[in-house]
Amino acid sequence: MDVLIFNSVSESIKRAINKKCGLNLSQTRLLLFFDRHQNETLTMGELAQALSISLSTLSRQIKQKKTAALIQVERSKKDSSKSLNLNAEGLAKAQELKDVLRQIEAQVFSTWSQEKIQDFDSKMQIVVNNLMADELQINDYI
């Protein structure tokens, strides 16, 4: 099996999201994160930790003009921290993104039965779990 096929699938999905929604991967991750967490307001540090990225990376992402238009940033009155969540435009874009992801999923699995989709999903979860469990061992090969 050519495990690099996962990269081809990933790149195709990223291109479709960019073409249909105008979003890059970091914007997609932010929108989906806030959507999955009911748009809970988080500090920059909490969000960076939740996304497993550095604070400086998150800060750069938030400063991008297109990303800044989707995010509400509130400065703390007691310290230098900033809290974030999606603004109205971000919430609308998150919904658009979810609609596009459903379209992509429908296209990808259009010829599959629900049973085959569930089986595939289960197997993919095993792949993800195996990769996460063996991450240190995989890094030894690199």
Short mmCIF file of C-alpha atoms in Angstrom, two decimals:
data_model
loop_
_atom_site.label_atom_id
_atom_site.label_comp_id
_atom_site.label_asym_id
_atom_site.label_seq_id
_atom_site.Cartn_x
_atom_site.Cartn_y
_atom_site.Cartn_z
CA MET A 1 0.00 0.00 0.00
CA ASP A 2 1.21 3.48 -0.80
CA VAL A 3 0.70 5.37 2.46
CA LEU A 4 1.42 8.64 0.66
CA ILE A 5 -2.05 8.34 -0.84
CA PHE A 6 -3.25 9.98 2.40
CA ASN A 7 -1.35 13.10 1.39
CA SER A 8 -3.05 13.13 -2.02
CA VAL A 9 -6.46 12.88 -0.39
CA SER A 10 -5.57 15.63 2.09
CA GLU A 11 -4.29 17.97 -0.63
CA SER A 12 -7.41 17.42 -2.74
CA ILE A 13 -9.65 18.26 0.20
CA LYS A 14 -7.61 21.36 1.09
CA ARG A 15 -7.83 22.57 -2.53
CA ALA A 16 -11.60 22.04 -2.59
CA ILE A 17 -12.03 23.97 0.68
CA ASN A 18 -9.88 26.79 -0.63
CA LYS A 19 -11.72 26.92 -3.95
CA LYS A 20 -15.23 26.77 -2.46
CA CYS A 21 -14.73 28.72 0.80
CA GLY A 22 -11.54 30.68 0.24
CA LEU A 23 -9.99 29.22 3.40
CA ASN A 24 -6.53 27.87 4.09
CA LEU A 25 -5.84 24.99 6.48
CA SER A 26 -5.22 27.14 9.57
CA GLN A 27 -8.46 29.07 9.00
CA THR A 28 -10.32 25.79 8.49
CA ARG A 29 -8.94 24.39 11.75
CA LEU A 30 -9.90 27.53 13.68
CA LEU A 31 -13.44 27.60 12.36
CA LEU A 32 -14.02 23.90 12.97
CA PHE A 33 -12.53 24.10 16.46
CA PHE A 34 -14.79 26.96 17.52
CA ASP A 35 -17.79 25.31 15.87
CA ARG A 36 -17.18 22.02 17.72
CA HIS A 37 -16.83 23.93 21.02
CA GLN A 38 -19.97 26.08 20.64
CA ASN A 39 -17.86 29.18 19.95
CA GLU A 40 -16.54 29.19 23.52
CA THR A 41 -14.33 32.19 24.22
CA LEU A 42 -10.74 31.15 24.93
CA THR A 43 -7.52 32.98 25.67
CA MET A 44 -4.82 32.88 23.03
CA GLY A 45 -2.83 30.46 25.20
CA GLU A 46 -5.78 28.12 25.71
CA LEU A 47 -6.57 28.10 21.99
CA ALA A 48 -2.94 27.51 20.99
CA GLN A 49 -2.75 24.59 23.40
CA ALA A 50 -6.07 23.15 22.19
CA LEU A 51 -4.88 23.36 18.56
CA SER A 52 -1.42 21.97 19.47
CA ILE A 53 0.37 24.95 17.95
CA SER A 54 2.69 27.54 19.44
CA LEU A 55 1.39 30.86 20.66
CA SER A 56 3.51 32.67 18.09
CA THR A 57 2.03 30.55 15.27
CA LEU A 58 -1.50 31.28 16.47
CA SER A 59 -0.68 34.98 16.75
CA ARG A 60 0.57 35.04 13.13
CA GLN A 61 -2.54 33.23 11.96
CA ILE A 62 -4.88 35.61 13.78
CA LYS A 63 -3.12 38.62 12.24
CA GLN A 64 -3.84 37.41 8.68
CA LYS A 65 -6.37 39.82 7.21
CA LYS A 66 -8.80 37.09 6.14
CA THR A 67 -8.59 35.32 9.51
CA ALA A 68 -8.89 38.56 11.49
CA ALA A 69 -12.19 39.24 9.70
CA LEU A 70 -13.62 36.00 11.17
CA ILE A 71 -12.39 36.33 14.76
CA GLN A 72 -13.47 38.56 17.61
CA VAL A 73 -10.49 39.50 19.78
CA GLU A 74 -11.02 41.01 23.21
CA ARG A 75 -8.15 42.35 25.30
CA SER A 76 -8.21 41.67 29.02
CA LYS A 77 -8.63 44.70 31.26
CA LYS A 78 -6.44 43.20 33.98
CA ASP A 79 -3.46 41.83 31.99
CA SER A 80 -2.08 41.58 28.45
CA SER A 81 -4.04 38.46 27.51
CA LYS A 82 -6.47 38.33 24.61
CA SER A 83 -9.60 36.22 24.35
CA LEU A 84 -10.95 34.92 21.06
CA ASN A 85 -14.06 33.50 19.51
CA LEU A 86 -15.82 33.72 16.15
CA ASN A 87 -17.66 36.89 15.20
CA ALA A 88 -20.88 36.82 13.14
CA GLU A 89 -18.91 36.56 9.89
CA GLY A 90 -16.86 33.71 11.35
CA LEU A 91 -19.97 31.84 12.45
CA ALA A 92 -21.45 32.19 8.97
CA LYS A 93 -18.19 31.04 7.37
CA ALA A 94 -18.06 28.04 9.73
CA GLN A 95 -21.52 27.02 8.57
CA GLU A 96 -20.48 27.45 4.93
CA LEU A 97 -17.39 25.32 5.60
CA LYS A 98 -19.45 22.55 7.22
CA ASP A 99 -21.79 22.56 4.20
CA VAL A 100 -18.81 22.26 1.84
CA LEU A 101 -17.32 19.45 3.92
CA ARG A 102 -20.63 17.58 3.73
CA GLN A 103 -20.60 18.04 -0.07
CA ILE A 104 -17.03 16.73 -0.28
CA GLU A 105 -17.92 13.75 1.90
CA ALA A 106 -20.99 13.01 -0.22
CA GLN A 107 -18.90 13.13 -3.39
CA VAL A 108 -16.11 10.97 -1.98
CA PHE A 109 -18.51 8.29 -0.75
CA SER A 110 -21.23 8.61 -3.40
CA THR A 111 -20.87 5.00 -4.57
CA TRP A 112 -20.54 3.46 -1.10
CA SER A 113 -23.23 1.95 1.08
CA GLN A 114 -23.71 3.30 4.59
CA GLU A 115 -22.28 0.04 5.92
CA LYS A 116 -19.07 0.46 3.88
CA ILE A 117 -18.74 4.05 5.02
CA GLN A 118 -19.06 3.04 8.68
CA ASP A 119 -16.53 0.24 8.19
CA PHE A 120 -14.09 2.63 6.51
CA ASP A 121 -14.59 5.20 9.26
CA SER A 122 -13.84 2.57 11.91
CA LYS A 123 -10.70 1.48 10.12
CA MET A 124 -9.51 5.05 9.65
CA GLN A 125 -9.97 5.65 13.37
CA ILE A 126 -7.75 2.64 14.03
CA VAL A 127 -5.12 4.09 11.67
CA VAL A 128 -5.24 7.43 13.50
CA ASN A 129 -5.02 5.74 16.90
CA ASN A 130 -2.08 3.60 15.77
CA LEU A 131 -0.24 6.63 14.44
CA MET A 132 -0.84 8.59 17.63
CA ALA A 133 0.24 5.67 19.83
CA ASP A 134 3.33 5.02 17.76
CA GLU A 135 4.26 8.66 17.08
CA LEU A 136 7.54 8.41 18.96
CA GLN A 137 8.50 5.23 17.13
CA ILE A 138 7.65 6.77 13.75
CA ASN A 139 9.87 9.75 14.58
CA ASP A 140 12.76 7.34 15.14
CA TYR A 141 12.62 6.45 11.44
CA ILE A 142 12.73 10.04 10.25
#
